[in-house]
Amino acid sequence: MTMTPVPAQTRGRGVPRDAEDRTRDRVLSAVLEHGPVSAAELGELLNVTPAAVRRHLDALTKSGVVEVKRVATSGTGAGRPARRYVLTSRGQSSIGDDYLDIARTALHRLSDVAGPGAVEDFAEERFAAMEQRYQPLVDAAGDDVAARSRALAEALTDDGFVASAAEVASRAGRRIPDHLASVQLCQGHCPVQELAAEFPVFCDTETAVFSRLLGVDVRRLSTLASGGHVCTTHIPTGRGARLTDSGASSPHSDVIPVPTNERP
């Protein structure tokens, strides 16, 4: 994982430089994995004092890899939104591949020479390998869609996507009807984020793979490539959510409006 260098003058006084850098890297990684996350939560996760966490967050914010997101506290009415930290687009791209420019140029060249369909074929081949590897892991979770979603999240996390799967049980304080139950699958990191911003077929193909793996008609609510803080996929789990033989899901798989760009 490539982290953004931090100027020496931003490091804490009296603390060895390498120790400061390691702590800052840990803070950045925790924001990636748990964001939107508060400074207090980061301190508890990393066992670092609040003052130290805020010092590192200030430095990361000044360097442009972390930003503050105002989030309304659930269950409350009027009031000042809480401060939560998330990675910026620059922060996401800093944890990417050194060969990004080469890959971008190659895909543009492929599209120019063989047409846009060639890029689609490339994306399908790339994700076909993922689908083949993930299928037995997801199938081992059984027929329950929520359990399969959690297995998919674990497989994605093992591949560096920093994924989580959480069941959505209520909305605005009201319990969602059983037939409209769902899971939100969130991915905090995408190794091809900048490529997907120029070639959305990568996101579309990945979404189609998720649908086939889980056996339901999933919907993308947000993506890192389009400016979201996480990739969020809506997965219906209620009655009638399974795909039919024709490949279409039941009408009961309607998407319940939920906040995007955040972990549920």
Short mmCIF file of C-alpha atoms in Angstrom, two decimals:
data_model
loop_
_atom_site.label_atom_id
_atom_site.label_comp_id
_atom_site.label_asym_id
_atom_site.label_seq_id
_atom_site.Cartn_x
_atom_site.Cartn_y
_atom_site.Cartn_z
CA MET A 1 0.00 0.00 0.00
CA THR A 2 1.50 3.31 -1.08
CA MET A 3 0.95 6.13 1.37
CA THR A 4 1.34 9.85 0.70
CA PRO A 5 4.58 11.23 2.20
CA VAL A 6 4.06 13.72 5.02
CA PRO A 7 6.33 16.77 5.30
CA ALA A 8 8.79 16.61 8.20
CA GLN A 9 7.48 19.82 9.71
CA THR A 10 4.05 18.25 10.28
CA ARG A 11 5.40 15.42 12.40
CA GLY A 12 5.04 15.51 16.17
CA ARG A 13 7.91 16.93 18.17
CA GLY A 14 9.91 14.52 20.27
CA VAL A 15 8.54 11.48 18.45
CA PRO A 16 10.80 9.37 16.21
CA ARG A 17 10.07 10.15 12.57
CA ASP A 18 9.44 6.53 11.53
CA ALA A 19 7.05 6.01 14.47
CA GLU A 20 5.09 9.12 13.47
CA ASP A 21 4.90 7.92 9.87
CA ARG A 22 3.71 4.46 10.91
CA THR A 23 0.98 5.94 13.10
CA ARG A 24 -0.11 8.28 10.31
CA ASP A 25 -0.28 5.35 7.92
CA ARG A 26 -2.41 3.47 10.46
CA VAL A 27 -4.77 6.45 10.75
CA LEU A 28 -5.06 6.68 6.96
CA SER A 29 -5.74 2.95 6.66
CA ALA A 30 -8.38 3.14 9.41
CA VAL A 31 -10.15 6.02 7.64
CA LEU A 32 -10.15 3.93 4.46
CA GLU A 33 -11.59 0.88 6.22
CA HIS A 34 -14.05 2.52 8.63
CA GLY A 35 -14.90 5.89 7.08
CA PRO A 36 -16.97 7.93 7.55
CA VAL A 37 -15.42 7.75 11.04
CA SER A 38 -14.94 10.24 13.87
CA ALA A 39 -11.64 11.18 15.51
CA ALA A 40 -12.83 9.62 18.78
CA GLU A 41 -13.66 6.34 17.05
CA LEU A 42 -10.25 6.31 15.38
CA GLY A 43 -8.58 6.81 18.75
CA GLU A 44 -10.41 3.83 20.20
CA LEU A 45 -9.70 1.64 17.17
CA LEU A 46 -5.99 2.44 17.11
CA ASN A 47 -5.42 2.97 20.85
CA VAL A 48 -4.04 6.44 20.12
CA THR A 49 -4.68 9.56 22.19
CA PRO A 50 -7.29 12.03 20.85
CA ALA A 51 -4.63 14.73 20.51
CA ALA A 52 -2.42 12.47 18.40
CA VAL A 53 -5.30 11.36 16.19
CA ARG A 54 -6.34 14.96 15.52
CA ARG A 55 -2.75 15.93 14.75
CA HIS A 56 -2.50 13.19 12.14
CA LEU A 57 -5.95 13.95 10.73
CA ASP A 58 -5.04 17.63 10.40
CA ALA A 59 -1.85 16.72 8.52
CA LEU A 60 -3.70 14.26 6.25
CA THR A 61 -6.41 16.86 5.59
CA LYS A 62 -3.82 19.51 4.67
CA SER A 63 -2.13 17.07 2.30
CA GLY A 64 -5.46 16.49 0.56
CA VAL A 65 -5.90 12.76 1.19
CA VAL A 66 -8.56 13.04 3.93
CA GLU A 67 -11.56 15.35 4.22
CA VAL A 68 -14.29 16.09 6.77
CA LYS A 69 -17.82 14.92 6.03
CA ARG A 70 -20.72 16.28 8.07
CA VAL A 71 -23.07 13.45 9.05
CA ALA A 72 -26.35 13.90 10.86
CA THR A 73 -26.55 11.77 13.98
CA SER A 74 -29.19 9.06 13.58
CA GLY A 75 -32.24 9.28 15.78
CA THR A 76 -31.92 13.00 16.41
CA GLY A 77 -33.66 15.99 14.97
CA ALA A 78 -32.10 19.41 14.72
CA GLY A 79 -28.54 19.78 15.81
CA ARG A 80 -25.02 20.19 14.57
CA PRO A 81 -23.96 17.32 12.30
CA ALA A 82 -21.09 15.20 13.57
CA ARG A 83 -17.65 15.45 11.96
CA ARG A 84 -16.62 12.29 10.17
CA TYR A 85 -13.48 11.65 8.15
CA VAL A 86 -13.30 9.98 4.74
CA LEU A 87 -10.67 9.58 2.04
CA THR A 88 -10.71 12.07 -0.82
CA SER A 89 -10.39 11.00 -4.45
CA ARG A 90 -6.70 11.86 -4.16
CA GLY A 91 -6.42 9.66 -1.09
CA GLN A 92 -8.10 6.78 -2.88
CA SER A 93 -5.82 7.09 -5.89
CA SER A 94 -2.73 7.26 -3.65
CA ILE A 95 -3.49 3.70 -2.56
CA GLY A 96 -3.55 2.50 -6.13
CA ASP A 97 -1.38 0.95 -8.78
CA ASP A 98 1.82 2.57 -10.08
CA TYR A 99 0.88 1.32 -13.55
CA LEU A 100 -2.38 3.29 -13.70
CA ASP A 101 -1.23 5.64 -16.46
CA ILE A 102 -0.02 2.72 -18.55
CA ALA A 103 -3.32 0.88 -18.10
CA ARG A 104 -5.35 3.98 -18.98
CA THR A 105 -3.33 4.59 -22.13
CA ALA A 106 -3.59 0.94 -23.14
CA LEU A 107 -7.38 0.88 -22.75
CA HIS A 108 -7.79 4.07 -24.76
CA ARG A 109 -5.59 2.59 -27.46
CA LEU A 110 -7.57 -0.67 -27.41
CA SER A 111 -10.82 1.29 -27.80
CA ASP A 112 -9.41 3.33 -30.68
CA VAL A 113 -8.08 0.31 -32.56
CA ALA A 114 -10.75 -2.33 -31.88
CA GLY A 115 -13.75 -0.26 -30.77
CA PRO A 116 -15.52 0.22 -27.40
CA GLY A 117 -16.68 -3.39 -27.48
CA ALA A 118 -13.10 -4.54 -26.99
CA VAL A 119 -12.92 -2.74 -23.64
CA GLU A 120 -16.17 -4.43 -22.61
CA ASP A 121 -14.73 -7.80 -23.57
CA PHE A 122 -11.61 -7.03 -21.54
CA ALA A 123 -13.69 -6.08 -18.47
CA GLU A 124 -15.77 -9.25 -18.77
CA GLU A 125 -12.64 -11.40 -18.99
CA ARG A 126 -11.14 -9.67 -15.94
CA PHE A 127 -14.23 -10.16 -13.79
CA ALA A 128 -14.86 -13.69 -15.07
CA ALA A 129 -11.77 -14.77 -13.15
CA MET A 130 -13.12 -13.07 -10.01
CA GLU A 131 -16.51 -14.76 -10.44
CA GLN A 132 -14.88 -18.16 -10.85
CA ARG A 133 -12.83 -17.75 -7.67
CA TYR A 134 -15.71 -16.32 -5.61
CA GLN A 135 -18.43 -18.78 -6.70
CA PRO A 136 -17.44 -21.69 -4.39
CA LEU A 137 -16.89 -19.28 -1.47
CA VAL A 138 -20.34 -17.75 -1.87
CA ASP A 139 -22.03 -21.11 -2.53
CA ALA A 140 -20.52 -22.46 0.72
CA ALA A 141 -22.67 -19.91 2.61
CA GLY A 142 -25.86 -21.69 1.54
CA ASP A 143 -29.01 -20.32 -0.07
CA ASP A 144 -29.64 -17.40 2.30
CA VAL A 145 -28.95 -14.20 0.33
CA ALA A 146 -27.75 -12.26 3.39
CA ALA A 147 -25.27 -15.02 4.26
CA ARG A 148 -24.08 -15.14 0.65
CA SER A 149 -23.64 -11.37 0.74
CA ARG A 150 -21.43 -11.62 3.82
CA ALA A 151 -19.36 -14.33 2.14
CA LEU A 152 -18.96 -12.09 -0.90
CA ALA A 153 -17.86 -9.20 1.32
CA GLU A 154 -15.23 -11.41 2.96
CA ALA A 155 -13.90 -12.51 -0.43
CA LEU A 156 -13.73 -8.91 -1.62
CA THR A 157 -11.91 -7.85 1.54
CA ASP A 158 -9.35 -10.60 1.05
CA ASP A 159 -8.71 -9.09 -2.39
CA GLY A 160 -8.20 -5.60 -0.93
CA PHE A 161 -11.62 -4.06 -1.59
CA VAL A 162 -12.25 -3.36 2.15
CA ALA A 163 -15.84 -4.62 1.92
CA SER A 164 -18.66 -5.02 4.43
CA ALA A 165 -22.25 -6.29 4.27
CA ALA A 166 -24.92 -4.97 6.63
CA GLU A 167 -28.61 -5.80 6.73
CA VAL A 168 -31.00 -2.83 6.46
CA ALA A 169 -33.74 -3.48 9.00
CA SER A 170 -35.30 -0.03 9.39
CA ARG A 171 -35.61 3.32 7.69
CA ALA A 172 -36.41 6.63 9.42
CA GLY A 173 -37.17 4.75 12.63
CA ARG A 174 -39.65 2.37 10.98
CA ARG A 175 -39.02 -1.30 10.41
CA ILE A 176 -38.84 -2.28 6.75
CA PRO A 177 -41.43 -4.94 5.72
CA ASP A 178 -39.95 -8.42 5.47
CA HIS A 179 -40.52 -8.67 1.71
CA LEU A 180 -38.47 -5.47 1.21
CA ALA A 181 -35.55 -6.50 3.42
CA SER A 182 -32.12 -5.88 1.97
CA VAL A 183 -28.37 -5.82 2.54
CA GLN A 184 -26.01 -3.02 1.67
CA LEU A 185 -22.66 -4.21 0.36
CA CYS A 186 -20.00 -1.48 0.73
CA GLN A 187 -16.51 -1.41 -0.75
CA GLY A 188 -14.11 1.14 0.72
CA HIS A 189 -11.37 0.72 -1.86
CA CYS A 190 -11.28 0.12 -5.60
CA PRO A 191 -7.91 -0.63 -7.24
CA VAL A 192 -9.25 0.48 -10.64
CA GLN A 193 -11.16 3.55 -9.45
CA GLU A 194 -9.66 6.04 -11.90
CA LEU A 195 -9.96 3.59 -14.78
CA ALA A 196 -13.61 2.98 -13.90
CA ALA A 197 -14.23 6.74 -13.90
CA GLU A 198 -13.22 6.80 -17.58
CA PHE A 199 -14.57 3.34 -18.41
CA PRO A 200 -17.83 2.76 -16.42
CA VAL A 201 -18.07 -0.70 -17.96
CA PHE A 202 -15.81 -1.91 -15.13
CA CYS A 203 -18.47 -0.96 -12.54
CA ASP A 204 -21.30 -2.33 -14.69
CA THR A 205 -19.52 -5.65 -15.21
CA GLU A 206 -18.69 -6.02 -11.52
CA THR A 207 -22.34 -5.33 -10.63
CA ALA A 208 -23.48 -8.03 -13.05
CA VAL A 209 -21.03 -10.48 -11.43
CA PHE A 210 -22.45 -9.70 -7.98
CA SER A 211 -25.96 -10.33 -9.28
CA ARG A 212 -25.02 -13.73 -10.68
CA LEU A 213 -23.08 -14.75 -7.58
CA LEU A 214 -25.93 -13.82 -5.23
CA GLY A 215 -28.82 -14.87 -7.47
CA VAL A 216 -30.69 -11.57 -7.11
CA ASP A 217 -31.05 -8.38 -9.12
CA VAL A 218 -28.64 -6.03 -7.30
CA ARG A 219 -28.52 -2.27 -7.81
CA ARG A 220 -25.54 0.08 -7.54
CA LEU A 221 -26.38 3.10 -5.36
CA SER A 222 -22.98 4.81 -5.43
CA THR A 223 -19.45 4.22 -6.68
CA LEU A 224 -16.03 5.57 -5.82
CA ALA A 225 -15.48 6.13 -9.54
CA SER A 226 -18.41 8.56 -9.69
CA GLY A 227 -17.35 10.49 -6.59
CA GLY A 228 -18.89 8.44 -3.77
CA HIS A 229 -17.02 7.80 -0.54
CA VAL A 230 -17.67 4.06 -0.94
CA CYS A 231 -19.15 1.77 -3.56
CA THR A 232 -22.60 0.80 -2.30
CA THR A 233 -24.64 -2.06 -3.75
CA HIS A 234 -28.26 -2.71 -2.77
CA ILE A 235 -29.02 -6.43 -2.42
CA PRO A 236 -32.68 -7.45 -1.92
CA THR A 237 -33.07 -10.34 0.53
CA GLY A 238 -36.83 -10.46 1.11
CA ARG A 239 -39.40 -12.92 -0.16
CA GLY A 240 -39.38 -13.24 -3.93
CA ALA A 241 -36.00 -11.58 -4.30
CA ARG A 242 -34.34 -14.52 -6.06
CA LEU A 243 -33.86 -14.29 -9.80
CA THR A 244 -36.36 -16.17 -11.94
CA ASP A 245 -35.41 -18.49 -14.78
CA SER A 246 -35.71 -15.54 -17.16
CA GLY A 247 -33.02 -13.69 -15.23
CA ALA A 248 -35.38 -11.01 -13.88
CA SER A 249 -36.10 -10.49 -10.23
CA SER A 250 -39.50 -10.41 -8.61
CA PRO A 251 -41.27 -7.03 -8.21
CA HIS A 252 -40.62 -7.41 -4.49
CA SER A 253 -36.97 -6.50 -5.07
CA ASP A 254 -37.81 -2.78 -5.11
CA VAL A 255 -35.01 -0.59 -3.82
CA ILE A 256 -35.70 1.14 -0.53
CA PRO A 257 -34.21 4.66 -0.55
CA VAL A 258 -31.17 4.59 1.75
CA PRO A 259 -28.30 7.04 2.27
CA THR A 260 -25.59 6.59 -0.36
CA ASN A 261 -21.85 7.23 -0.10
CA GLU A 262 -21.84 6.03 3.50
CA ARG A 263 -21.54 2.73 5.25
CA PRO A 264 -24.91 1.57 6.61
#
